[in-house]
XYZ file of C-alpha atoms in Angstrom:
610
model
C 4.963 -30.353 -10.598
C 1.179 -30.563 -10.574
C -1.300 -28.142 -9.027
C -4.765 -26.797 -9.718
C -5.608 -23.174 -8.924
C -2.546 -22.916 -6.682
C 0.713 -21.771 -8.282
C 2.888 -18.758 -9.108
C 3.561 -17.481 -12.627
C 6.257 -14.868 -13.190
C 6.866 -12.899 -16.381
C 10.368 -11.579 -17.059
C 10.255 -8.801 -19.662
C 12.016 -5.612 -20.750
C 10.543 -2.285 -19.627
C 8.938 -0.449 -22.534
C 8.252 -3.627 -24.546
C 4.479 -3.386 -24.169
C 4.325 -6.495 -21.979
C 2.359 -4.855 -19.141
C -0.931 -4.925 -21.052
C -0.540 -8.591 -21.986
C 0.450 -9.617 -18.456
C -2.534 -7.812 -16.953
C -4.738 -9.539 -19.549
C -3.433 -12.870 -18.278
C -4.087 -11.932 -14.625
C -7.594 -10.607 -15.220
C -8.591 -13.663 -17.240
C -7.976 -15.845 -14.182
C -10.060 -13.515 -12.044
C -12.863 -13.770 -14.603
C -12.773 -17.535 -14.094
C -13.619 -16.919 -10.427
C -10.146 -17.766 -9.094
C -8.454 -15.355 -6.624
C -5.095 -13.927 -7.657
C -2.525 -11.508 -6.274
C -0.360 -9.658 -8.796
C 2.897 -7.758 -8.252
C 4.611 -5.499 -10.770
C 8.367 -5.124 -10.188
C 9.687 -2.435 -12.486
C 12.776 -0.223 -12.899
C 12.931 3.518 -12.323
C 13.918 4.368 -15.898
C 11.580 4.757 -18.878
C 12.579 1.687 -20.891
C 15.280 -0.857 -21.524
C 15.817 -2.334 -18.052
C 14.364 -5.595 -16.702
C 10.819 -5.721 -15.394
C 8.866 -8.555 -13.808
C 5.192 -9.281 -13.261
C 4.227 -11.962 -10.773
C 0.795 -13.578 -10.538
C -0.068 -15.626 -7.471
C -2.960 -17.979 -8.268
C -4.595 -19.080 -5.029
C -7.872 -20.909 -4.841
C -7.467 -20.715 -1.063
C -7.485 -16.923 -1.325
C -3.923 -16.126 -0.208
C -3.167 -12.619 -1.497
C 0.413 -12.083 -0.343
C 3.554 -13.184 -2.126
C 4.267 -16.827 -1.456
C 7.893 -16.914 -2.568
C 9.293 -19.099 -5.349
C 8.067 -19.480 -8.935
C 6.272 -22.451 -10.506
C 6.141 -21.172 -14.105
C 8.617 -18.613 -15.444
C 7.827 -16.871 -18.737
C 11.381 -15.766 -19.567
C 11.372 -13.100 -22.273
C 14.492 -11.170 -21.236
C 17.944 -12.605 -22.080
C 19.580 -10.092 -19.714
C 18.067 -11.730 -16.635
C 17.967 -15.310 -17.891
C 20.211 -16.904 -15.252
C 18.526 -15.086 -12.375
C 15.065 -15.971 -13.668
C 15.886 -19.651 -14.182
C 17.280 -19.850 -10.635
C 13.944 -18.744 -9.156
C 11.956 -21.690 -10.492
C 11.077 -24.309 -7.883
C 12.273 -27.855 -8.683
C 9.778 -29.577 -10.956
C 8.493 -26.239 -12.212
C 8.207 -24.925 -15.750
C 10.090 -22.548 -18.031
C 8.449 -20.988 -21.096
C 10.818 -19.147 -23.426
C 11.185 -17.855 -26.986
C 12.976 -20.689 -28.801
C 13.534 -18.801 -32.066
C 17.281 -18.811 -31.316
C 18.615 -22.228 -30.235
C 20.224 -22.321 -26.785
C 22.749 -24.852 -25.452
C 21.596 -27.341 -22.821
C 23.994 -25.751 -20.360
C 21.674 -22.735 -20.117
C 18.851 -24.881 -18.692
C 18.313 -26.746 -15.436
C 17.788 -30.484 -15.411
C 15.176 -30.329 -12.644
C 12.649 -28.143 -14.489
C 10.376 -28.626 -17.497
C 11.338 -26.525 -20.529
C 8.740 -25.267 -23.023
C 10.067 -23.539 -26.111
C 7.857 -21.545 -28.491
C 9.356 -19.730 -31.549
C 7.520 -16.493 -30.801
C 9.828 -14.116 -32.687
C 9.838 -16.390 -35.722
C 6.035 -16.537 -35.710
C 5.721 -12.747 -35.373
C 8.242 -12.064 -38.143
C 6.307 -14.342 -40.465
C 2.929 -12.771 -39.646
C 3.737 -9.051 -39.291
C 5.940 -6.533 -41.045
C 6.068 -3.542 -38.668
C 8.755 -3.774 -35.946
C 6.598 -2.307 -33.157
C 3.674 -4.539 -34.054
C 5.939 -7.585 -33.923
C 7.149 -6.584 -30.473
C 3.706 -5.900 -29.013
C 1.877 -8.887 -30.474
C 4.564 -11.329 -29.367
C 3.310 -10.668 -25.828
C -0.268 -11.521 -26.795
C 0.984 -14.670 -28.494
C 2.483 -16.028 -25.278
C -0.798 -15.287 -23.489
C -2.512 -17.398 -26.154
C -0.040 -20.225 -25.576
C -0.558 -19.982 -21.808
C -4.310 -20.241 -22.283
C -3.762 -23.684 -23.837
C -1.058 -24.804 -21.412
C -2.980 -23.793 -18.259
C -6.552 -24.287 -19.532
C -7.658 -20.656 -19.432
C -11.050 -20.391 -21.101
C -10.384 -18.660 -24.460
C -13.779 -16.957 -24.417
C -12.763 -15.101 -21.244
C -9.680 -13.604 -22.896
C -11.595 -12.789 -26.082
C -14.134 -10.875 -23.976
C -11.369 -8.967 -22.188
C -9.771 -8.068 -25.530
C -13.123 -6.832 -26.823
C -13.562 -4.659 -23.735
C -10.016 -3.319 -23.924
C -10.238 -2.357 -27.582
C -13.873 -1.312 -27.739
C -14.220 1.262 -30.498
C -10.683 0.473 -31.727
C -11.367 -2.322 -34.190
C -8.069 -1.786 -36.005
C -6.292 -2.801 -32.800
C -8.788 -5.435 -31.693
C -8.413 -7.737 -34.707
C -4.603 -8.126 -34.733
C -4.594 -8.724 -30.950
C -7.295 -11.363 -31.290
C -5.448 -12.997 -34.192
C -2.145 -13.043 -32.265
C -3.862 -14.618 -29.253
C -5.360 -17.370 -31.394
C -2.046 -17.896 -33.215
C -0.233 -18.553 -29.935
C -3.016 -20.760 -28.615
C -3.322 -22.876 -31.761
C 0.447 -23.349 -32.013
C 0.577 -24.625 -28.452
C -2.325 -26.998 -28.974
C -0.721 -28.387 -32.136
C 2.875 -28.666 -30.916
C 2.871 -29.028 -27.125
C 1.366 -31.364 -24.574
C -1.583 -29.366 -23.248
C -2.322 -28.883 -20.443
C 0.824 -29.030 -18.331
C 0.794 -30.023 -14.664
C -0.392 -26.558 -13.605
C -4.041 -26.078 -14.473
C -6.923 -23.733 -13.875
C -10.497 -24.756 -13.147
C -13.413 -22.344 -13.035
C -14.413 -21.560 -9.471
C -16.600 -19.144 -7.541
C -14.082 -17.807 -5.044
C -13.849 -14.137 -6.083
C -17.387 -13.158 -5.159
C -18.157 -9.442 -5.032
C -14.564 -8.421 -4.406
C -12.974 -5.753 -6.560
C -9.503 -5.523 -8.140
C -7.974 -2.104 -7.527
C -4.730 -0.368 -6.560
C -4.259 1.390 -3.235
C -3.371 4.799 -4.659
C -6.650 5.018 -6.581
C -8.516 3.825 -3.487
C -6.848 6.464 -1.292
C -7.583 9.186 -3.854
C -11.251 8.213 -3.843
C -11.200 8.082 -0.043
C -9.930 11.671 0.017
C -12.911 12.730 -2.122
C -15.359 10.975 0.198
C -13.514 12.398 3.188
C -14.363 15.905 2.027
C -10.997 16.987 0.608
C -11.238 19.915 -1.790
C -7.557 20.864 -2.056
C -4.626 18.735 -3.180
C -1.177 20.330 -3.391
C 1.540 17.946 -4.484
C 4.848 17.500 -6.254
C 5.334 14.429 -8.504
C 7.338 11.616 -6.949
C 7.300 7.842 -7.409
C 5.319 5.977 -6.147
C 2.702 8.522 -4.996
C 1.973 10.378 -8.229
C -0.960 8.162 -9.188
C -2.643 8.962 -5.852
C -2.889 12.659 -6.708
C -3.919 11.735 -10.243
C -6.585 9.426 -8.853
C -7.953 12.212 -6.655
C -8.082 14.538 -9.672
C -9.900 11.895 -11.719
C -12.543 11.291 -9.048
C -12.852 14.956 -8.083
C -13.493 15.843 -11.733
C -16.329 13.342 -11.679
C -17.853 14.065 -8.269
C -16.875 17.689 -7.530
C -17.813 19.364 -10.801
C -21.106 21.266 -10.772
C -23.392 19.559 -13.285
C -25.148 22.790 -14.295
C -22.303 25.303 -14.457
C -19.344 22.990 -15.051
C -17.528 24.781 -12.241
C -14.914 22.738 -10.436
C -15.441 22.622 -6.694
C -11.890 21.562 -5.945
C -8.346 22.822 -6.407
C -5.319 20.779 -7.439
C -1.956 22.514 -7.460
C 1.239 20.923 -8.720
C 3.688 22.871 -6.585
C 7.301 23.687 -7.440
C 8.562 21.325 -4.723
C 7.505 19.372 -1.648
C 8.037 22.327 0.685
C 5.599 24.446 -1.267
C 3.035 21.657 -1.444
C 2.821 21.106 2.322
C 2.807 24.869 2.861
C -0.213 25.168 0.582
C -1.946 22.336 2.426
C -1.469 24.090 5.773
C -2.641 27.420 4.366
C -5.750 25.872 2.835
C -6.547 23.977 6.044
C -6.101 27.120 8.145
C -8.715 28.728 5.907
C -11.149 25.867 6.566
C -10.608 23.599 3.574
C -9.830 19.927 3.871
C -6.451 19.627 2.192
C -3.759 17.004 1.644
C -0.542 16.175 -0.138
C 0.783 12.910 -1.550
C 4.476 12.123 -1.425
C 7.115 9.541 -0.527
C 10.133 9.347 1.787
C 12.284 12.082 0.161
C 9.295 14.425 0.256
C 8.730 13.730 3.951
C 12.364 14.671 4.572
C 11.872 18.028 2.873
C 8.549 18.793 4.590
C 9.855 18.498 8.146
C 9.709 22.141 9.222
C 6.232 22.728 7.828
C 4.987 19.516 9.454
C 6.240 20.938 12.754
C 4.270 24.121 12.068
C 1.104 22.093 11.485
C 1.701 20.275 14.772
C 2.648 23.260 16.931
C 0.239 25.824 15.475
C -2.406 23.060 15.566
C -3.585 23.259 11.970
C -5.071 20.117 10.387
C -3.146 18.482 7.534
C -3.247 15.096 5.842
C -0.162 13.545 4.259
C -0.351 10.380 2.166
C 3.101 8.803 2.219
C 3.528 5.979 -0.302
C 6.755 4.499 1.021
C 9.645 3.322 -1.135
C 13.166 2.030 -0.532
C 15.592 4.625 0.839
C 17.605 6.375 2.089
C 18.276 9.248 -0.328
C 17.018 8.344 -3.803
C 17.371 4.683 -2.825
C 15.290 2.431 -5.069
C 12.404 4.628 -6.226
C 10.368 1.753 -7.679
C 10.862 -0.741 -4.872
C 8.731 -1.131 -1.774
C 9.595 -0.781 1.922
C 8.055 0.267 5.233
C 10.843 2.768 5.664
C 9.168 5.966 6.909
C 7.588 4.810 10.167
C 9.835 6.783 12.499
C 10.051 9.750 10.136
C 6.271 10.055 10.072
C 5.745 9.459 13.785
C 8.249 12.108 14.911
C 8.543 14.374 11.855
C 10.156 17.796 12.401
C 12.572 19.161 14.987
C 11.758 19.512 18.653
C 9.294 17.276 20.457
C 6.582 16.179 18.031
C 4.271 13.190 17.765
C 1.925 12.631 14.844
C -1.032 10.441 14.033
C -0.014 7.613 11.663
C -2.417 5.183 9.986
C -1.299 1.839 8.516
C -3.762 0.476 5.909
C -3.322 -3.179 4.893
C -5.011 -3.114 1.465
C -6.928 -0.792 -0.915
C -10.123 -1.204 1.100
C -8.440 0.340 4.130
C -6.688 2.886 1.882
C -10.167 4.126 0.998
C -11.502 3.950 4.566
C -8.434 5.448 6.269
C -8.079 7.966 3.436
C -11.502 9.347 4.349
C -11.101 8.970 8.121
C -7.796 10.878 8.097
C -9.591 14.173 7.436
C -11.959 13.709 10.372
C -8.995 12.886 12.606
C -6.975 15.871 11.384
C -9.874 18.270 11.976
C -10.829 16.840 15.328
C -7.273 16.683 16.663
C -5.999 19.775 14.807
C -2.712 18.238 13.758
C -0.994 16.315 10.940
C -2.240 12.841 10.076
C -0.020 10.532 8.024
C -1.513 7.705 5.990
C 1.353 5.267 5.382
C 0.866 3.206 2.266
C 3.796 1.643 0.449
C 4.561 0.927 -3.191
C 3.223 -2.622 -2.926
C -0.206 -1.443 -1.791
C -0.192 1.817 -3.727
C 0.837 0.776 -7.222
C -0.263 -2.878 -7.406
C -3.794 -4.132 -7.960
C -5.255 -6.028 -5.017
C -8.351 -8.164 -4.646
C -10.311 -6.626 -1.783
C -13.788 -6.111 -0.407
C -15.901 -3.439 -2.139
C -15.757 0.013 -0.592
C -18.696 0.955 1.609
C -19.976 4.328 2.708
C -22.800 5.587 4.902
C -24.522 8.418 3.034
C -25.795 9.735 6.365
C -22.256 10.260 7.608
C -21.361 13.854 8.451
C -17.896 15.372 8.464
C -16.431 15.759 11.945
C -14.939 19.260 11.874
C -13.942 19.113 15.517
C -14.012 22.092 17.867
C -14.780 25.186 15.801
C -16.003 28.374 17.526
C -18.930 30.009 15.722
C -19.583 33.712 15.191
C -22.480 33.604 17.654
C -20.285 32.068 20.335
C -17.568 34.675 19.766
C -20.087 37.514 19.766
C -21.708 36.295 22.965
C -18.446 36.791 24.787
C -17.812 33.097 25.319
C -14.257 32.649 26.540
C -12.017 31.860 23.584
C -8.376 30.953 23.956
C -6.877 29.520 20.832
C -4.703 27.184 22.881
C -6.998 26.821 25.880
C -8.070 23.321 26.905
C -11.629 23.712 28.218
C -12.717 20.059 28.016
C -9.732 18.278 29.538
C -8.893 16.350 26.363
C -6.036 18.580 25.246
C -7.906 19.859 22.190
C -8.596 23.624 22.050
C -11.202 25.471 20.001
C -10.310 27.184 16.718
C -12.056 29.517 14.302
C -12.216 29.855 10.535
C -11.041 33.103 8.906
C -14.017 35.362 8.263
C -16.085 33.889 11.068
C -16.047 37.210 12.909
C -14.811 40.633 11.752
C -12.497 41.137 14.713
C -12.299 38.036 16.857
C -10.760 34.633 16.628
C -9.196 33.804 13.308
C -5.865 35.585 13.605
C -4.907 33.837 16.839
C -2.584 31.213 15.351
C 1.090 30.913 16.204
C 4.038 28.684 15.349
C 6.010 30.269 18.169
C 5.833 29.764 21.910
C 2.654 31.293 23.340
C 0.281 31.197 26.254
C -3.225 29.726 26.216
C -4.622 32.854 24.557
C -2.040 32.848 21.733
C 0.002 35.683 23.229
C 3.695 35.338 22.414
C 5.779 34.385 25.429
C 9.054 32.711 26.249
C 8.145 32.063 29.877
C 9.189 28.488 30.589
C 6.078 27.580 32.545
C 3.790 28.649 29.688
C 5.836 26.644 27.198
C 5.739 23.526 29.396
C 1.988 23.960 29.914
C 1.453 24.012 26.141
C 3.703 21.011 25.465
C 1.979 18.957 28.168
C -1.407 19.808 26.669
C -0.198 18.534 23.289
C 0.741 15.244 24.969
C -2.728 15.070 26.515
C -4.230 15.557 23.066
C -2.062 12.729 21.743
C -3.363 10.526 24.551
C -6.912 11.426 23.510
C -6.066 10.297 19.981
C -5.636 6.707 21.187
C -9.402 6.358 21.488
C -10.041 7.875 18.048
C -7.626 6.055 15.741
C -8.359 2.550 14.350
C -7.880 -0.156 16.977
C -5.476 -3.043 16.378
C -6.878 -6.351 15.136
C -6.011 -9.441 17.188
C -5.954 -13.033 15.937
C -5.611 -15.509 18.830
C -3.780 -18.769 18.200
C -5.769 -22.002 18.234
C -3.844 -23.094 21.339
C -2.589 -21.132 24.371
C 0.849 -19.632 23.754
C 3.301 -17.249 25.362
C 4.657 -16.129 21.984
C 3.107 -13.414 19.845
C 3.717 -11.485 16.648
C 3.003 -7.891 15.658
C 2.770 -6.750 12.049
C 1.237 -3.956 9.979
C 0.446 -2.630 6.525
C 1.163 -4.622 3.390
C 2.848 -7.422 5.362
C -0.629 -8.524 6.420
C -1.483 -10.825 3.496
C 1.784 -12.786 3.638
C 1.565 -12.842 7.444
C -1.829 -14.566 7.424
C -0.505 -17.330 5.187
C 2.676 -17.730 7.224
C 0.679 -18.060 10.454
C -1.357 -20.877 8.927
C 1.811 -22.667 7.767
C 3.434 -22.304 11.197
C 0.328 -23.576 12.924
C 0.326 -26.635 10.648
C 3.801 -27.412 12.041
C 2.661 -27.004 15.637
C 4.038 -23.477 16.075
C 1.279 -21.376 17.583
C 1.451 -17.587 17.728
C -1.039 -15.010 18.906
C -1.025 -12.260 16.286
C -1.937 -8.582 16.294
C -2.072 -6.217 13.342
C -1.296 -2.638 14.325
C -3.383 -0.108 12.417
C -2.383 3.211 13.937
C -0.013 5.271 16.046
C -0.470 6.322 18.846
C -0.725 2.717 19.915
C -3.962 1.698 21.531
C -3.595 0.272 25.042
C -4.403 -3.129 23.515
C -0.930 -3.202 21.939
C 0.974 -2.905 25.210
C -1.415 -5.327 26.907
C -0.753 -7.824 24.117
C 2.999 -7.525 24.630
C 2.594 -7.886 28.411
C 0.785 -11.219 27.954
C 3.671 -12.776 26.040
C 7.241 -13.710 26.901
C 8.471 -12.998 23.367
C 6.875 -11.019 20.566
C 8.088 -11.077 16.983
C 7.708 -7.826 15.052
C 7.557 -8.334 11.289
C 8.377 -5.343 9.116
C 9.906 -4.338 5.823
C 12.880 -2.162 6.746
C 16.452 -2.698 7.984
C 16.344 -0.911 11.317
C 13.181 -2.401 12.861
C 11.435 0.978 12.967
C 8.108 -0.180 14.414
C 9.994 -2.167 17.058
C 11.907 1.006 17.965
C 8.638 2.931 18.191
C 7.085 0.277 20.424
C 10.116 0.244 22.748
C 10.187 4.039 22.925
C 6.491 4.527 23.568
C 5.911 1.528 25.822
C 9.221 1.255 27.658
C 9.486 -2.349 26.514
C 12.749 -4.224 27.070
C 14.419 -4.851 23.683
C 15.018 -8.553 24.417
C 11.274 -9.220 24.476
C 10.759 -7.926 20.938
C 12.294 -10.108 18.224
C 12.729 -8.413 14.838
C 11.844 -10.186 11.577
C 13.128 -7.879 8.858
C 12.765 -7.979 5.066
C 14.119 -5.044 3.068
C 15.375 -6.056 -0.398
C 12.742 -3.871 -2.066
C 10.402 -6.698 -3.074
C 7.188 -7.387 -1.136
C 7.659 -9.719 1.812
C 6.717 -13.360 1.246
C 4.942 -15.952 3.365
C 7.906 -18.296 2.952
C 10.296 -15.666 4.319
C 8.171 -14.997 7.411
C 7.643 -18.708 8.040
C 11.347 -19.520 7.733
C 12.515 -16.554 9.822
C 10.194 -17.270 12.750
C 10.774 -21.032 12.655
C 14.542 -20.447 12.651
C 14.528 -17.965 15.530
C 12.187 -19.832 17.887
C 14.619 -22.525 19.155
C 17.207 -19.925 20.169
C 14.611 -18.062 22.245
C 14.047 -21.039 24.570
C 10.311 -20.514 24.409
C 8.505 -23.037 26.627
C 5.147 -24.575 25.712
C 2.335 -22.847 27.543
C 1.554 -25.805 29.807
C 5.165 -26.170 30.937
C 5.477 -22.498 31.649
C 2.302 -22.539 33.709
C 3.483 -25.526 35.753
C 6.686 -23.762 36.705
């Protein structure tokens, strides 16, 4: 196998072995050479001892999704040896620790085997057990630098940055790197068929995880309160908000913190605190995952029915129940859209990468205030906990927070008609007040029970129906406020389309290009929000068949589209990936190519002639 700036390297390690730092060093060194990469960390839900993998997609063409398949496997875990060897594409490469001889039966004849006695080298050079374990990882990075032609100066610079001010750690890491590199140069044929060449394809893009981006977006969006309960994979989002709030919301003169972060006793308490803070005028949010959404249902209904803004960042993982806490899925779409009992519909945003995590993270607070209801931002573990190459964040310093319809003291005092649940503008959105706005008017008119337009408790059916219809009108208004879908027309006319969303986007773009190269043309649309913009239903109406690509078992977005648009199920063809790993371009390509013949889809010209 030969390739330049276009291959997949996968590291198979043991959790807790210190490999993460070395693997990230490898990934960042390629970025520093100006070559785009996409990295994925696949890790267990325990502290240490179980298998962990780190995959690096090198793509000079800029593909940032998982491709599928492995070209070079760095196999450092005997427990997963057979599974890891099976993943290597024919003609690919295996790098392993050859300190202990292995029989030929443990290898494949159609791959290239590279053995390096890493443990033997570490035992000879170091005496401490932990040092031997940690520096073995740096040694294989050194060997890879020779095998793949990574510029050694790039890695030396990264090591210097990583251990700045920690010279006692810097020297042994540098020595281990050089030891691995020099051994490879002296004993192996370098380079192998997979090589790296310096390029200028990264540009101004940044390398960041979605949880950190969303946390920063919450700061820029005006959030001052975060109430949360730790849960994988959302914990780092709350921690990111705290880190940025400490930097940007601490008074420089007094040192006073202008924000509040509360680690609640459970998810119920956290969403309750968010609603209470928002009712008092703060911009507040929580960060959680699927199990937390399940527990928050009743309070989410209160936020919807009492019309109190709230923002919920849901970093989705594999369920149901505890499921696979450290695996990714798009498994909470329906739960977020219809959370709580009774008739509810919520705003849901679907960011595709950390750039949109930042943008949507900020926009969510404007939407929640303006619409006076919950807004869900649906990340997933793949976006949230992995580093992505994305465009730099941008912000207009002249931008003002949109607090929506808030009645002032002067308006209340003037006798202006105020009904807490009165629609005066025809958009379904009433006016509200902040506590303390007026000594006797406004603020206390908030109810989670059935009421009339002036917040007076009633169980009269007509009043209840009037209120519920107004909430639907407000949801209709939301269509014009949420992010519009993004359409990508095919290069030729076609009656077949595909819908997708969230983290599937990167793999989807690559799959579309591969399908087009085979003469399979699909119009594509990326959905970015619920409620669905009218463009979504118009897109479906223009096509005989529409694939819907998503990462869950039950085709949740497809169900939502059918329910909201009254679309016949036969027109929407599910493409479903839900094994807990991020979807790959190869999977999408194969699934669509396999399904098309059975759909009897006619070429556009033939269909028009009939």
